[in-house]
Amino acid sequence: MAQDVLCEVSSCVHNMHGQKCGATQIYVVNHRDKNAESSSETDCKTFEPTDV
Ligand code: SF4
């Protein structure tokens, strides 16, 4: 189980200072409904936008 999830998505409400995820758990899915063959083909579905 991941203890520290590093994440730079500062536009997410769960993000801490543009460096870490503060969510209790995250859900990572394949990008565009196909099996990922590289990290660029995955997405975090737990993302929630900030009120920017
Ligand atoms: S929920 Fe996903 S996008 Fe948001 S901070 Fe956590 S890992 Fe990043």
PDB file of N, CA and C and ligand atoms in Angstrom:
ATOM      1  N   MET A   1       0.841  -1.188   0.000  1.00  0.00           N
ATOM      2  CA  MET A   1       0.000   0.000   0.000  1.00  0.00           C
ATOM      3  C   MET A   1       0.884   1.248   0.000  1.00  0.00           C
ATOM      4  N   ALA A   2       0.545   2.170  -0.837  1.00  0.00           N
ATOM      5  CA  ALA A   2       1.337   3.396  -0.894  1.00  0.00           C
ATOM      6  C   ALA A   2       1.126   4.235   0.358  1.00  0.00           C
ATOM      7  N   GLN A   3       2.188   4.713   0.956  1.00  0.00           N
ATOM      8  CA  GLN A   3       2.109   5.563   2.136  1.00  0.00           C
ATOM      9  C   GLN A   3       2.159   7.033   1.749  1.00  0.00           C
ATOM     10  N   ASP A   4       3.008   7.364   0.839  1.00  0.00           N
ATOM     11  CA  ASP A   4       3.158   8.739   0.401  1.00  0.00           C
ATOM     12  C   ASP A   4       2.953   8.789  -1.104  1.00  0.00           C
ATOM     13  N   VAL A   5       1.894   9.447  -1.513  1.00  0.00           N
ATOM     14  CA  VAL A   5       1.630   9.597  -2.945  1.00  0.00           C
ATOM     15  C   VAL A   5       2.070  10.992  -3.361  1.00  0.00           C
ATOM     16  N   LEU A   6       3.131  11.045  -4.129  1.00  0.00           N
ATOM     17  CA  LEU A   6       3.616  12.328  -4.618  1.00  0.00           C
ATOM     18  C   LEU A   6       2.779  12.732  -5.818  1.00  0.00           C
ATOM     19  N   CYS A   7       2.365  13.980  -5.877  1.00  0.00           N
ATOM     20  CA  CYS A   7       1.506  14.448  -6.963  1.00  0.00           C
ATOM     21  C   CYS A   7       1.726  15.936  -7.161  1.00  0.00           C
ATOM     22  N   GLU A   8       1.818  16.364  -8.410  1.00  0.00           N
ATOM     23  CA  GLU A   8       2.051  17.776  -8.708  1.00  0.00           C
ATOM     24  C   GLU A   8       0.791  18.493  -9.197  1.00  0.00           C
ATOM     25  N   VAL A   9      -0.354  17.796  -9.157  1.00  0.00           N
ATOM     26  CA  VAL A   9      -1.589  18.391  -9.680  1.00  0.00           C
ATOM     27  C   VAL A   9      -2.172  19.367  -8.651  1.00  0.00           C
ATOM     28  N   SER A  10      -1.673  20.581  -8.652  1.00  0.00           N
ATOM     29  CA  SER A  10      -2.062  21.573  -7.641  1.00  0.00           C
ATOM     30  C   SER A  10      -3.485  22.077  -7.832  1.00  0.00           C
ATOM     31  N   SER A  11      -4.114  21.768  -8.946  1.00  0.00           N
ATOM     32  CA  SER A  11      -5.505  22.185  -9.183  1.00  0.00           C
ATOM     33  C   SER A  11      -6.497  21.187  -8.603  1.00  0.00           C
ATOM     34  N   CYS A  12      -6.018  20.200  -7.837  1.00  0.00           N
ATOM     35  CA  CYS A  12      -6.886  19.208  -7.194  1.00  0.00           C
ATOM     36  C   CYS A  12      -7.060  19.582  -5.720  1.00  0.00           C
ATOM     37  N   VAL A  13      -8.295  19.460  -5.186  1.00  0.00           N
ATOM     38  CA  VAL A  13      -8.552  19.823  -3.786  1.00  0.00           C
ATOM     39  C   VAL A  13      -7.765  18.952  -2.804  1.00  0.00           C
ATOM     40  N   HIS A  14      -7.353  17.762  -3.213  1.00  0.00           N
ATOM     41  CA  HIS A  14      -6.625  16.852  -2.323  1.00  0.00           C
ATOM     42  C   HIS A  14      -5.116  17.143  -2.293  1.00  0.00           C
ATOM     43  N   ASN A  15      -4.663  17.993  -3.168  1.00  0.00           N
ATOM     44  CA  ASN A  15      -3.222  18.222  -3.288  1.00  0.00           C
ATOM     45  C   ASN A  15      -2.689  19.108  -2.163  1.00  0.00           C
ATOM     46  N   MET A  16      -1.516  18.740  -1.646  1.00  0.00           N
ATOM     47  CA  MET A  16      -0.881  19.494  -0.573  1.00  0.00           C
ATOM     48  C   MET A  16       0.353  20.193  -1.117  1.00  0.00           C
ATOM     49  N   HIS A  17       0.227  21.484  -1.310  1.00  0.00           N
ATOM     50  CA  HIS A  17       1.348  22.338  -1.719  1.00  0.00           C
ATOM     51  C   HIS A  17       1.971  21.929  -3.056  1.00  0.00           C
ATOM     52  N   GLY A  18       1.182  21.340  -3.940  1.00  0.00           N
ATOM     53  CA  GLY A  18       1.716  20.960  -5.254  1.00  0.00           C
ATOM     54  C   GLY A  18       2.735  19.838  -5.196  1.00  0.00           C
ATOM     55  N   GLN A  19       2.726  19.089  -4.055  1.00  0.00           N
ATOM     56  CA  GLN A  19       3.757  18.066  -3.878  1.00  0.00           C
ATOM     57  C   GLN A  19       3.225  16.691  -3.514  1.00  0.00           C
ATOM     58  N   LYS A  20       2.158  16.642  -2.668  1.00  0.00           N
ATOM     59  CA  LYS A  20       1.669  15.357  -2.160  1.00  0.00           C
ATOM     60  C   LYS A  20       0.153  15.269  -2.246  1.00  0.00           C
ATOM     61  N   CYS A  21      -0.339  14.024  -2.291  1.00  0.00           N
ATOM     62  CA  CYS A  21      -1.779  13.786  -2.242  1.00  0.00           C
ATOM     63  C   CYS A  21      -2.206  13.592  -0.789  1.00  0.00           C
ATOM     64  N   GLY A  22      -3.294  14.251  -0.381  1.00  0.00           N
ATOM     65  CA  GLY A  22      -3.795  14.120   0.977  1.00  0.00           C
ATOM     66  C   GLY A  22      -5.063  13.285   1.070  1.00  0.00           C
ATOM     67  N   ALA A  23      -5.489  12.676  -0.027  1.00  0.00           N
ATOM     68  CA  ALA A  23      -6.705  11.861  -0.022  1.00  0.00           C
ATOM     69  C   ALA A  23      -6.484  10.565   0.763  1.00  0.00           C
ATOM     70  N   THR A  24      -7.545  10.030   1.366  1.00  0.00           N
ATOM     71  CA  THR A  24      -7.465   8.774   2.116  1.00  0.00           C
ATOM     72  C   THR A  24      -7.078   7.625   1.192  1.00  0.00           C
ATOM     73  N   GLN A  25      -7.645   7.629   0.008  1.00  0.00           N
ATOM     74  CA  GLN A  25      -7.270   6.643  -1.003  1.00  0.00           C
ATOM     75  C   GLN A  25      -7.444   7.286  -2.368  1.00  0.00           C
ATOM     76  N   ILE A  26      -6.781   6.737  -3.357  1.00  0.00           N
ATOM     77  CA  ILE A  26      -6.942   7.253  -4.716  1.00  0.00           C
ATOM     78  C   ILE A  26      -7.304   6.104  -5.646  1.00  0.00           C
ATOM     79  N   TYR A  27      -7.913   6.454  -6.750  1.00  0.00           N
ATOM     80  CA  TYR A  27      -8.357   5.488  -7.751  1.00  0.00           C
ATOM     81  C   TYR A  27      -7.693   5.877  -9.070  1.00  0.00           C
ATOM     82  N   VAL A  28      -6.820   5.011  -9.545  1.00  0.00           N
ATOM     83  CA  VAL A  28      -6.100   5.290 -10.786  1.00  0.00           C
ATOM     84  C   VAL A  28      -6.643   4.397 -11.896  1.00  0.00           C
ATOM     85  N   VAL A  29      -6.946   5.004 -13.012  1.00  0.00           N
ATOM     86  CA  VAL A  29      -7.578   4.278 -14.120  1.00  0.00           C
ATOM     87  C   VAL A  29      -6.748   4.397 -15.395  1.00  0.00           C
ATOM     88  N   ASN A  30      -7.065   3.522 -16.332  1.00  0.00           N
ATOM     89  CA  ASN A  30      -6.463   3.616 -17.655  1.00  0.00           C
ATOM     90  C   ASN A  30      -6.948   4.881 -18.353  1.00  0.00           C
ATOM     91  N   HIS A  31      -6.103   5.500 -19.108  1.00  0.00           N
ATOM     92  CA  HIS A  31      -6.421   6.700 -19.865  1.00  0.00           C
ATOM     93  C   HIS A  31      -7.097   6.290 -21.165  1.00  0.00           C
ATOM     94  N   ARG A  32      -8.249   6.862 -21.443  1.00  0.00           N
ATOM     95  CA  ARG A  32      -8.989   6.624 -22.689  1.00  0.00           C
ATOM     96  C   ARG A  32      -9.371   5.162 -22.900  1.00  0.00           C
ATOM     97  N   ASP A  33      -9.773   4.492 -21.800  1.00  0.00           N
ATOM     98  CA  ASP A  33     -10.364   3.149 -21.902  1.00  0.00           C
ATOM     99  C   ASP A  33      -9.521   2.109 -22.620  1.00  0.00           C
ATOM    100  N   LYS A  34      -8.213   2.210 -22.542  1.00  0.00           N
ATOM    101  CA  LYS A  34      -7.394   1.123 -23.071  1.00  0.00           C
ATOM    102  C   LYS A  34      -6.347   0.768 -22.033  1.00  0.00           C
ATOM    103  N   ASN A  35      -5.821  -0.456 -22.070  1.00  0.00           N
ATOM    104  CA  ASN A  35      -4.831  -0.858 -21.090  1.00  0.00           C
ATOM    105  C   ASN A  35      -3.554  -0.055 -21.271  1.00  0.00           C
ATOM    106  N   ALA A  36      -3.126   0.584 -20.191  1.00  0.00           N
ATOM    107  CA  ALA A  36      -1.953   1.450 -20.247  1.00  0.00           C
ATOM    108  C   ALA A  36      -0.687   0.661 -20.569  1.00  0.00           C
ATOM    109  N   GLU A  37       0.143   1.261 -21.390  1.00  0.00           N
ATOM    110  CA  GLU A  37       1.456   0.685 -21.688  1.00  0.00           C
ATOM    111  C   GLU A  37       2.564   1.605 -21.197  1.00  0.00           C
ATOM    112  N   SER A  38       2.178   2.793 -20.694  1.00  0.00           N
ATOM    113  CA  SER A  38       3.156   3.710 -20.111  1.00  0.00           C
ATOM    114  C   SER A  38       2.421   4.576 -19.085  1.00  0.00           C
ATOM    115  N   SER A  39       3.170   5.244 -18.219  1.00  0.00           N
ATOM    116  CA  SER A  39       2.549   6.062 -17.177  1.00  0.00           C
ATOM    117  C   SER A  39       1.702   7.192 -17.755  1.00  0.00           C
ATOM    118  N   SER A  40       2.040   7.633 -18.950  1.00  0.00           N
ATOM    119  CA  SER A  40       1.272   8.721 -19.567  1.00  0.00           C
ATOM    120  C   SER A  40      -0.128   8.275 -19.970  1.00  0.00           C
ATOM    121  N   GLU A  41      -0.381   6.967 -19.889  1.00  0.00           N
ATOM    122  CA  GLU A  41      -1.693   6.439 -20.278  1.00  0.00           C
ATOM    123  C   GLU A  41      -2.541   6.064 -19.057  1.00  0.00           C
ATOM    124  N   THR A  42      -2.208   6.659 -17.878  1.00  0.00           N
ATOM    125  CA  THR A  42      -3.004   6.451 -16.663  1.00  0.00           C
ATOM    126  C   THR A  42      -3.496   7.797 -16.141  1.00  0.00           C
ATOM    127  N   ASP A  43      -4.579   7.764 -15.379  1.00  0.00           N
ATOM    128  CA  ASP A  43      -5.164   8.985 -14.821  1.00  0.00           C
ATOM    129  C   ASP A  43      -5.669   8.729 -13.403  1.00  0.00           C
ATOM    130  N   CYS A  44      -5.654   9.772 -12.555  1.00  0.00           N
ATOM    131  CA  CYS A  44      -6.218   9.681 -11.220  1.00  0.00           C
ATOM    132  C   CYS A  44      -7.690  10.084 -11.273  1.00  0.00           C
ATOM    133  N   LYS A  45      -8.575   9.153 -10.979  1.00  0.00           N
ATOM    134  CA  LYS A  45     -10.011   9.430 -11.027  1.00  0.00           C
ATOM    135  C   LYS A  45     -10.502  10.096  -9.748  1.00  0.00           C
ATOM    136  N   THR A  46      -9.658  10.157  -8.715  1.00  0.00           N
ATOM    137  CA  THR A  46     -10.019  10.808  -7.454  1.00  0.00           C
ATOM    138  C   THR A  46      -9.881  12.320  -7.563  1.00  0.00           C
ATOM    139  N   PHE A  47      -9.275  12.796  -8.616  1.00  0.00           N
ATOM    140  CA  PHE A  47      -9.098  14.237  -8.846  1.00  0.00           C
ATOM    141  C   PHE A  47     -10.412  14.996  -8.684  1.00  0.00           C
ATOM    142  N   GLU A  48     -10.354  16.073  -7.908  1.00  0.00           N
ATOM    143  CA  GLU A  48     -11.484  16.999  -7.813  1.00  0.00           C
ATOM    144  C   GLU A  48     -10.913  18.408  -7.959  1.00  0.00           C
ATOM    145  N   PRO A  49     -11.462  19.200  -8.849  1.00  0.00           N
ATOM    146  CA  PRO A  49     -10.894  20.524  -9.106  1.00  0.00           C
ATOM    147  C   PRO A  49     -11.092  21.480  -7.925  1.00  0.00           C
ATOM    148  N   THR A  50     -10.145  22.379  -7.748  1.00  0.00           N
ATOM    149  CA  THR A  50     -10.301  23.443  -6.759  1.00  0.00           C
ATOM    150  C   THR A  50     -11.223  24.501  -7.355  1.00  0.00           C
ATOM    151  N   ASP A  51     -11.621  25.444  -6.535  1.00  0.00           N
ATOM    152  CA  ASP A  51     -12.514  26.518  -7.008  1.00  0.00           C
ATOM    153  C   ASP A  51     -11.718  27.626  -7.676  1.00  0.00           C
ATOM    154  N   VAL A  52     -10.863  27.293  -8.590  1.00  0.00           N
ATOM    155  CA  VAL A  52      -9.990  28.302  -9.222  1.00  0.00           C
ATOM    156  C   VAL A  52     -10.815  29.297 -10.006  1.00  0.00           C
TER     157      VAL A  52
HETATM  158  S1  SF4 B   1      -6.499  12.846  -5.781  1.00  0.00           S
HETATM  159 FE1  SF4 B   1      -5.182  12.359  -7.533  1.00  0.00          FE
HETATM  160  S2  SF4 B   1      -4.866  14.298  -8.620  1.00  0.00           S
HETATM  161 FE2  SF4 B   1      -5.653  14.773  -6.570  1.00  0.00          FE
HETATM  162  S3  SF4 B   1      -3.811  15.132  -5.343  1.00  0.00           S
HETATM  163 FE3  SF4 B   1      -4.383  12.972  -5.096  1.00  0.00          FE
HETATM  164  S4  SF4 B   1      -3.173  11.866  -6.638  1.00  0.00           S
HETATM  165 FE4  SF4 B   1      -3.174  14.051  -7.184  1.00  0.00          FE
END
